[in-house]
């Protein structure tokens, strides 16, 4: 619903939009629906709202066109925050990973916060430089838990709760769905400097709906969905930042004020329907700019250091170089975050790798896929995406190059033209040539054999190009270990060193390995690139140039080479 009347306790001249829909359908701008005396009927069921609901206006409040355009470009990132961890692979309600959901940005009722330690509020603070007459657009976005109960038809026209409905294309099970909600404010910046700033409270009423389930034209059950009431307040205020720059410190607090309280038997599941889940803010100025909290200008650094952000973190959003929009997210991001262009769609498991998720999802059994489709429409969409992904799209997920450095110029006359393995030589190609191992300068080895590092003689040369450095050859270099010269082709026994020990060291302790190369880093350390003998993937690692690395004191020579 879109309403001014649902915003209570408002001060100042802000326009308010609360955009939601009792059927669970929500758009970017919201749309008006009817009041309680005209019950809203869905296409297949009904929605019942309490008598306390209010009549809604005919038209929603909209942001100015340029502000809406900026926000629209950021909402894809905001959606990734909104649905972070919504449903995890293997996308089934019965999966252990999906038994404890919604870990980010959950603002619980104060009654649950008092006994659980979870926050009931989030606080955003940052600096902005508004121009005269500027307005601040605020969009609070969150999910509202909607509890779904599955009932089977009893044959006498009645229904009874069942653990699942096994249909031909899906298996319906009880599940907490997430309904998108957003609350919009458009506030003159000058109003935020008043005593106490501006506060806008809102209430989301409890609603119920039902959806009949038919198969082959026969009624086999129904789904009951219920949402509990939730109340919250958004508080906004500004303070002048001392100094000549005219900056303001903006404070935006979102607080759950629901009156629900926990009983001794209640668990987190009981509090979630009264919570604001994955809550985050989009902030935009129609005239003016924000300052980065991560990388502020030097003059603003002391004031930024005094900003207090609780349970959220603000970053500049949109294209780099533009600073009119801020995303305040419960997940720490960098300024101007982006969605990877290779991603084919939302997989709701943003900490994972799209390629792995797509392959594993496509490999689920038919029964598992049917349960995923019945778990949630979004989970079902992931199944369809994985099953229909073209090979060229899957190939694109295998890796991406975000940036390329300039190619090193050809070696000069100081490099012998017939040196084997060097560019332009007649000898066999050096597999390690042209693969920079460092960005630091190398100027050769003096008579004592210790490499020296410094500024290169020619400014156009890279600091160190191992492919063009005749004093370094990973394929031919040797290192002395226990009186034996070890290099490519040597066999060694792996062990744990005294300086660094991790799980990989422990797993490989005592295994034999083949040395593939001897590498020198810019600090003067020597590393052995090895492949483990008996590893069925060794040929693949070798072809890709991917090895395991050990220092000389972490191996024991197995034989003379």
XYZ file of C-alpha atoms in Angstrom:
561
model
C 0.000 0.000 0.000
C 1.036 3.583 -0.576
C -0.138 5.973 2.069
C 0.494 9.156 3.993
C -1.944 8.173 6.715
C 0.133 5.184 7.821
C 3.018 7.540 8.635
C 2.319 8.690 12.164
C 4.099 11.050 14.470
C 5.646 12.918 11.530
C 7.195 16.312 11.936
C 8.405 18.639 9.227
C 7.137 18.927 5.680
C 8.396 15.625 4.295
C 6.407 13.588 1.828
C 6.076 9.921 2.800
C 5.527 6.806 0.748
C 5.073 3.385 2.307
C 5.126 0.967 -0.567
C 3.909 -2.552 -0.039
C 1.012 -4.666 -1.128
C -1.077 -7.095 0.950
C -0.717 -9.680 -1.791
C 3.033 -9.514 -1.502
C 3.587 -7.792 -4.863
C 5.751 -4.718 -4.526
C 7.062 -2.394 -7.203
C 9.819 0.176 -7.193
C 7.279 2.979 -6.835
C 4.487 1.028 -5.145
C 0.885 1.103 -6.291
C -2.355 2.036 -4.529
C -4.689 -0.702 -3.343
C -8.093 -0.574 -1.671
C -8.998 -0.012 1.950
C -10.393 -2.499 4.511
C -14.024 -1.924 3.604
C -13.154 -3.163 0.105
C -11.260 -6.447 0.688
C -8.479 -7.066 -1.799
C -9.002 -10.221 -3.818
C -6.039 -11.996 -5.364
C -6.385 -13.943 -8.601
C -6.707 -17.260 -6.787
C -7.376 -16.403 -3.162
C -8.129 -13.623 -0.764
C -6.366 -11.267 1.604
C -7.838 -10.325 4.954
C -6.566 -7.212 6.712
C -7.683 -5.936 10.142
C -10.196 -3.173 10.712
C -7.431 -0.801 11.792
C -6.083 -0.466 8.249
C -6.397 2.858 6.514
C -7.761 4.006 3.176
C -4.986 4.666 0.696
C -4.417 7.631 -1.620
C -4.894 7.300 -5.341
C -1.302 8.219 -6.294
C 2.002 7.410 -4.565
C 4.599 10.068 -3.831
C 7.432 9.869 -6.331
C 11.034 10.996 -6.221
C 12.178 13.657 -8.703
C 13.103 12.158 -12.066
C 16.867 12.655 -11.794
C 16.914 11.238 -8.247
C 14.834 8.236 -9.279
C 17.194 7.597 -12.192
C 20.232 7.588 -9.914
C 18.558 5.286 -7.406
C 17.381 2.895 -10.114
C 20.980 2.282 -11.171
C 21.912 1.384 -7.578
C 18.981 -0.886 -6.746
C 20.609 -3.931 -8.358
C 23.388 -3.682 -5.780
C 20.799 -3.009 -3.067
C 18.874 -6.125 -4.137
C 22.019 -8.210 -3.655
C 22.088 -6.876 -0.089
C 18.342 -7.394 0.337
C 18.500 -11.066 -0.618
C 21.920 -11.970 0.813
C 21.450 -15.463 2.249
C 17.714 -15.487 1.461
C 17.856 -19.120 0.390
C 21.097 -21.091 0.222
C 22.231 -23.949 -1.966
C 20.788 -26.577 -2.379
C 17.752 -24.249 -2.266
C 15.530 -26.635 -0.335
C 13.642 -25.751 2.828
C 14.796 -29.047 4.359
C 18.514 -28.286 3.839
C 20.409 -27.705 7.075
C 21.828 -24.419 5.710
C 18.288 -23.041 5.375
C 17.224 -23.750 8.945
C 18.809 -20.533 10.252
C 18.195 -17.744 7.779
C 18.385 -13.975 7.568
C 21.596 -13.096 9.366
C 22.235 -9.617 7.936
C 20.469 -6.361 8.732
C 17.739 -7.886 10.906
C 16.141 -5.242 13.150
C 14.161 -7.186 15.736
C 11.446 -5.877 18.093
C 12.846 -4.281 21.269
C 11.281 -7.086 23.315
C 13.424 -9.649 21.496
C 16.508 -7.432 21.428
C 16.446 -7.305 25.237
C 16.740 -11.100 25.567
C 18.732 -12.013 22.446
C 21.309 -9.275 21.954
C 20.234 -8.758 18.334
C 19.856 -5.078 17.393
C 16.545 -3.253 17.189
C 18.092 -0.286 15.376
C 20.734 0.731 12.877
C 22.488 4.089 12.711
C 24.084 5.737 9.689
C 26.322 8.805 9.948
C 28.221 10.514 7.157
C 29.034 13.949 5.771
C 27.266 15.698 2.922
C 27.563 19.021 1.123
C 24.041 20.034 0.045
C 23.392 23.107 -2.076
C 20.731 25.676 -1.135
C 17.208 24.292 -1.425
C 18.399 20.673 -1.581
C 16.105 17.785 -0.690
C 17.154 14.440 0.753
C 15.541 11.311 -0.701
C 15.477 8.365 1.705
C 14.441 4.839 0.762
C 14.354 2.235 3.512
C 14.260 -1.237 1.975
C 13.716 -4.496 3.840
C 12.044 -7.891 3.734
C 9.070 -8.859 5.833
C 8.768 -12.515 6.789
C 5.580 -14.173 5.591
C 4.863 -17.560 7.161
C 3.477 -20.172 4.782
C 1.507 -23.167 6.042
C 0.726 -26.145 3.795
C -2.655 -27.854 4.084
C -4.023 -30.897 2.314
C -7.644 -31.374 1.250
C -9.519 -33.856 3.457
C -12.162 -34.883 0.908
C -15.095 -33.419 2.835
C -14.347 -29.854 1.789
C -11.992 -29.243 4.701
C -8.232 -28.936 5.085
C -5.624 -30.132 7.524
C -1.980 -29.153 8.071
C 0.484 -31.468 6.320
C 4.317 -31.530 6.229
C 4.301 -31.478 2.412
C 2.201 -31.693 -0.725
C 3.924 -33.876 -3.327
C 2.850 -32.594 -6.742
C 4.021 -33.538 -10.199
C 6.347 -30.551 -10.714
C 7.101 -29.493 -7.135
C 6.973 -30.469 -3.489
C 5.290 -27.797 -1.364
C 6.563 -27.490 2.208
C 6.112 -24.941 5.018
C 8.453 -21.969 4.545
C 9.024 -18.367 5.565
C 8.842 -16.261 2.433
C 10.261 -12.746 2.179
C 8.058 -9.909 0.972
C 9.832 -6.805 -0.283
C 8.877 -3.579 1.458
C 10.149 -0.047 1.132
C 9.430 3.243 2.853
C 10.237 6.498 1.073
C 10.806 9.979 2.436
C 11.549 13.194 0.577
C 12.724 15.812 3.056
C 13.991 19.393 2.609
C 17.517 19.391 4.017
C 16.831 22.595 5.930
C 14.155 20.761 7.971
C 16.751 18.293 9.252
C 18.564 21.013 11.196
C 15.578 21.724 13.431
C 15.613 20.592 17.048
C 15.363 16.827 16.997
C 15.347 16.717 13.211
C 12.577 14.836 11.425
C 10.958 11.586 12.596
C 8.560 9.392 10.611
C 6.899 6.387 12.194
C 5.064 3.762 10.166
C 3.061 0.619 10.792
C 2.645 -2.460 8.619
C -0.597 -4.267 9.542
C -1.004 -8.000 9.925
C -2.501 -9.739 6.893
C -3.501 -13.255 5.869
C -4.136 -14.812 2.484
C -4.773 -18.214 1.024
C -3.955 -19.836 -2.299
C -5.731 -22.973 -3.517
C -3.557 -25.776 -4.894
C -4.975 -27.833 -7.758
C -3.499 -30.731 -9.704
C -5.092 -32.138 -12.865
C -8.162 -30.035 -12.141
C -8.619 -31.477 -8.648
C -8.293 -29.435 -5.463
C -5.545 -31.149 -3.428
C -4.801 -28.518 -0.820
C -4.075 -24.883 -0.155
C -1.342 -22.545 1.100
C -2.034 -20.212 4.007
C 0.208 -17.168 4.314
C 0.314 -14.874 7.317
C 2.183 -11.653 8.054
C 2.356 -10.152 11.512
C 2.256 -6.438 12.255
C 5.491 -4.473 12.422
C 6.185 -0.903 13.470
C 9.281 1.250 13.052
C 10.510 4.827 12.905
C 13.047 6.645 10.744
C 14.821 9.575 12.412
C 16.852 12.091 10.414
C 18.860 15.099 11.554
C 21.873 17.151 10.541
C 24.584 19.075 12.374
C 27.021 21.595 10.975
C 30.622 20.477 10.731
C 32.963 23.116 12.231
C 35.128 24.818 9.639
C 34.818 26.837 6.450
C 33.580 24.090 4.156
C 29.834 24.174 4.878
C 29.500 20.403 5.294
C 26.768 18.760 7.358
C 26.859 15.562 9.379
C 23.761 13.516 8.513
C 22.443 11.037 11.076
C 19.816 8.494 9.947
C 18.456 6.034 12.501
C 16.053 3.203 11.686
C 14.464 1.619 14.759
C 12.010 -1.236 15.148
C 9.355 -0.080 17.625
C 7.013 -3.095 17.438
C 5.295 -3.826 20.739
C 5.646 -7.611 20.431
C 7.391 -9.161 23.427
C 8.893 -12.604 23.821
C 7.629 -15.235 26.232
C 9.888 -17.782 27.842
C 9.169 -20.367 25.146
C 9.623 -18.051 22.163
C 12.561 -18.447 19.809
C 13.986 -16.257 17.067
C 11.449 -17.655 14.581
C 8.688 -15.994 16.570
C 10.392 -12.585 16.418
C 11.202 -12.609 12.701
C 7.658 -11.851 11.455
C 7.764 -8.623 13.518
C 11.265 -7.713 12.287
C 12.701 -5.638 9.476
C 14.885 -8.169 7.645
C 17.928 -7.178 5.548
C 17.168 -3.530 6.314
C 19.262 -0.969 4.450
C 19.003 2.654 3.335
C 19.393 4.394 0.005
C 20.139 8.115 0.395
C 20.233 10.643 -2.446
C 20.538 14.421 -2.771
C 18.826 16.212 -5.633
C 21.373 19.043 -5.255
C 24.660 18.330 -3.560
C 27.093 15.520 -2.819
C 28.113 13.035 -0.123
C 31.630 12.450 1.174
C 33.159 8.988 1.352
C 33.411 7.493 4.827
C 36.090 5.099 3.583
C 38.296 7.601 1.757
C 37.325 11.157 2.746
C 39.221 14.272 1.629
C 41.951 15.289 4.046
C 40.062 18.281 5.416
C 37.067 16.086 6.297
C 38.988 13.169 7.842
C 38.654 14.356 11.495
C 34.896 14.883 11.128
C 34.445 11.523 9.376
C 36.394 9.816 12.159
C 33.796 11.152 14.589
C 30.878 9.602 12.679
C 29.200 6.676 14.431
C 27.779 3.876 12.294
C 26.031 1.017 14.066
C 24.958 -2.245 12.395
C 25.377 -0.685 8.942
C 28.058 0.919 6.778
C 27.545 3.718 4.216
C 29.350 3.695 0.861
C 29.123 5.872 -2.217
C 27.030 4.093 -4.828
C 26.597 4.406 -8.557
C 29.273 4.976 -11.161
C 32.748 6.010 -9.930
C 33.105 9.772 -9.975
C 29.475 10.307 -8.950
C 28.717 10.968 -5.289
C 25.030 11.880 -5.095
C 23.862 8.451 -3.826
C 24.804 6.443 -0.730
C 23.964 2.827 0.082
C 24.049 2.160 3.819
C 24.375 -1.606 4.007
C 24.549 -4.160 6.841
C 27.228 -5.876 4.744
C 30.506 -3.970 4.513
C 31.134 -2.912 0.919
C 33.607 -0.661 -0.820
C 32.693 2.619 -2.479
C 30.920 2.200 -5.815
C 30.270 -1.561 -5.548
C 29.230 -3.370 -8.716
C 27.520 -6.602 -9.675
C 29.884 -8.874 -11.611
C 28.823 -8.555 -15.268
C 29.337 -12.301 -15.759
C 26.621 -13.207 -13.233
C 23.651 -14.623 -15.157
C 21.110 -13.972 -12.394
C 20.469 -13.886 -8.665
C 21.657 -17.024 -6.863
C 21.029 -15.616 -3.341
C 24.330 -17.050 -2.128
C 26.513 -14.005 -2.718
C 29.487 -15.320 -0.760
C 29.774 -18.273 -3.124
C 31.048 -18.602 -6.693
C 28.433 -18.487 -9.458
C 30.131 -21.214 -11.484
C 30.203 -23.682 -8.595
C 26.612 -22.915 -7.607
C 25.338 -23.282 -11.171
C 27.106 -26.610 -11.698
C 26.033 -28.046 -8.354
C 22.454 -26.876 -8.806
C 22.247 -28.449 -12.258
C 23.476 -31.715 -10.682
C 20.662 -31.934 -8.104
C 18.351 -34.938 -8.385
C 14.872 -34.514 -9.859
C 13.359 -34.921 -6.392
C 15.662 -32.239 -4.964
C 14.784 -29.857 -7.792
C 11.055 -30.418 -7.246
C 11.452 -29.611 -3.555
C 13.440 -26.475 -4.407
C 10.696 -25.344 -6.794
C 8.160 -25.896 -4.050
C 10.275 -24.108 -1.439
C 10.039 -20.653 -2.996
C 9.453 -19.034 -6.365
C 12.926 -17.498 -6.161
C 14.481 -20.898 -5.462
C 12.531 -22.317 -8.386
C 13.922 -19.580 -10.631
C 17.468 -20.601 -9.640
C 16.717 -24.200 -10.675
C 15.389 -23.069 -14.037
C 18.396 -20.790 -14.522
C 20.885 -23.591 -13.841
C 19.016 -26.044 -16.079
C 18.758 -23.624 -19.006
C 22.171 -21.925 -18.847
C 23.854 -22.015 -22.287
C 27.425 -23.363 -22.413
C 28.823 -19.974 -23.423
C 27.299 -18.336 -20.323
C 28.687 -21.063 -18.067
C 32.092 -20.680 -19.712
C 31.997 -16.954 -18.951
C 31.671 -17.768 -15.241
C 34.973 -19.637 -15.244
C 37.020 -16.480 -14.792
C 37.372 -12.831 -15.691
C 40.210 -10.354 -16.111
C 39.296 -7.010 -14.591
C 42.440 -5.121 -15.625
C 45.591 -5.631 -17.643
C 49.030 -4.147 -17.116
C 51.085 -2.883 -20.035
C 53.206 -5.533 -21.718
C 56.937 -5.229 -21.015
C 58.963 -3.951 -23.983
C 61.210 -6.446 -25.781
C 64.571 -7.070 -24.137
C 67.385 -4.786 -25.275
C 70.755 -5.730 -26.764
C 72.099 -6.554 -23.304
C 70.283 -9.892 -23.566
C 72.056 -12.433 -25.778
C 69.801 -13.119 -28.789
C 70.544 -16.873 -28.735
C 70.065 -17.360 -25.026
C 67.889 -20.503 -24.783
C 64.383 -19.895 -23.610
C 64.535 -16.109 -24.109
C 62.326 -14.090 -26.469
C 63.749 -14.210 -29.954
C 66.044 -17.160 -29.202
C 66.349 -20.315 -31.223
C 66.239 -22.499 -28.122
C 63.146 -24.150 -26.639
C 60.564 -21.726 -25.238
C 60.743 -20.984 -21.550
C 57.305 -21.692 -20.006
C 58.024 -19.199 -17.271
C 59.125 -16.407 -19.604
C 56.875 -13.340 -19.686
C 55.036 -14.214 -16.459
C 55.876 -11.422 -14.015
C 56.410 -12.682 -10.514
C 56.709 -9.287 -8.856
C 56.233 -5.575 -9.294
C 59.520 -4.667 -7.588
C 62.814 -3.676 -9.242
C 65.597 -6.170 -9.762
C 68.983 -4.962 -10.899
C 70.941 -8.183 -11.018
C 73.215 -10.155 -8.706
C 76.637 -8.840 -7.639
C 79.729 -10.999 -7.306
C 78.706 -12.312 -3.893
C 75.637 -13.902 -5.497
C 73.103 -11.946 -3.398
C 70.503 -10.234 -5.620
C 70.205 -6.472 -5.265
C 67.038 -4.517 -5.827
C 66.683 -0.877 -6.737
C 65.408 1.611 -9.282
C 65.713 0.330 -12.857
C 68.096 2.138 -15.145
C 65.533 2.900 -17.862
C 62.283 4.543 -16.741
C 60.276 2.752 -19.423
C 61.315 -0.657 -18.090
C 59.189 -2.445 -15.446
C 60.633 -2.866 -11.987
C 61.369 -6.473 -12.727
C 60.533 -8.628 -15.701
C 61.749 -12.145 -14.889
C 61.205 -13.199 -18.483
C 63.808 -10.656 -19.597
C 66.225 -10.993 -16.647
C 69.135 -13.252 -17.626
C 70.114 -13.720 -13.969
C 66.838 -15.457 -13.100
C 65.590 -18.636 -14.759
C 62.978 -20.605 -12.771
C 63.320 -23.616 -15.044
C 67.129 -23.874 -14.628
C 67.963 -22.248 -11.293
C 69.157 -24.514 -8.464
C 69.175 -24.126 -4.709
C 71.481 -25.942 -2.267
C 69.578 -28.080 0.286
C 71.411 -30.507 2.585
C 74.421 -30.396 0.276
C 72.392 -31.221 -2.824
C 71.520 -28.943 -5.724
C 67.727 -28.951 -6.092
C 65.868 -27.590 -9.103
C 63.205 -28.429 -11.675
C 62.931 -32.222 -11.948
C 64.198 -32.946 -8.410
C 62.127 -35.089 -6.080
C 61.673 -33.973 -2.468
C 59.782 -34.942 0.691
C 57.479 -32.199 1.999
C 57.460 -31.130 5.637
C 56.180 -28.322 7.846
C 58.485 -25.356 8.296
C 59.094 -23.491 11.513
C 58.021 -20.099 10.195
C 54.640 -20.940 8.717
C 52.359 -23.922 9.228
C 48.792 -24.249 8.006
C 46.322 -26.999 7.178
C 47.870 -27.573 3.749
C 51.264 -28.188 5.350
C 49.742 -30.733 7.721
C 47.862 -32.548 4.944
C 50.959 -32.796 2.762
C 53.478 -33.626 5.493
C 55.584 -36.605 4.406
C 54.301 -36.642 0.816
C 56.768 -36.739 -2.054
C 56.681 -34.008 -4.693
C 58.328 -33.025 -7.966
C 60.015 -29.635 -8.119
C 58.724 -27.684 -11.123
C 60.637 -24.419 -10.679
C 62.872 -22.408 -8.352
C 61.518 -18.912 -7.798
C 63.160 -15.858 -6.251
C 61.044 -13.066 -4.771
C 62.079 -9.428 -4.455
C 62.871 -9.872 -0.764
C 65.601 -12.351 -1.601
C 63.655 -15.433 -0.511
C 63.646 -18.657 -2.509
C 60.523 -20.726 -3.124
C 60.107 -24.145 -4.685
C 57.080 -24.633 -6.938
C 56.066 -28.302 -6.650
C 53.410 -30.749 -7.764
C 52.507 -33.561 -5.368
C 53.265 -37.041 -6.659
C 50.177 -39.215 -6.884
C 47.888 -36.197 -7.317
C 45.525 -37.118 -10.194
C 45.188 -33.432 -11.052
C 48.915 -32.737 -11.240
C 48.926 -32.571 -15.051
C 46.113 -30.028 -15.014
C 47.870 -27.867 -12.403
C 51.098 -28.062 -14.395
C 49.364 -27.052 -17.641
C 47.781 -24.073 -15.893
C 50.986 -23.081 -14.118
C 49.403 -23.582 -10.695
C 51.671 -25.105 -8.054
C 52.157 -25.499 -4.323
C 54.992 -23.491 -2.847
C 57.511 -24.496 -0.190
C 60.659 -22.867 1.105
C 63.965 -24.775 1.069
C 63.851 -25.558 4.804
C 60.430 -27.183 4.346
C 61.615 -29.969 2.044
C 64.099 -32.821 2.217
C 65.906 -33.949 -0.966
C 64.879 -37.438 -1.969
C 67.595 -38.092 -4.493
C 70.445 -36.438 -6.372
C 69.514 -34.721 -9.573
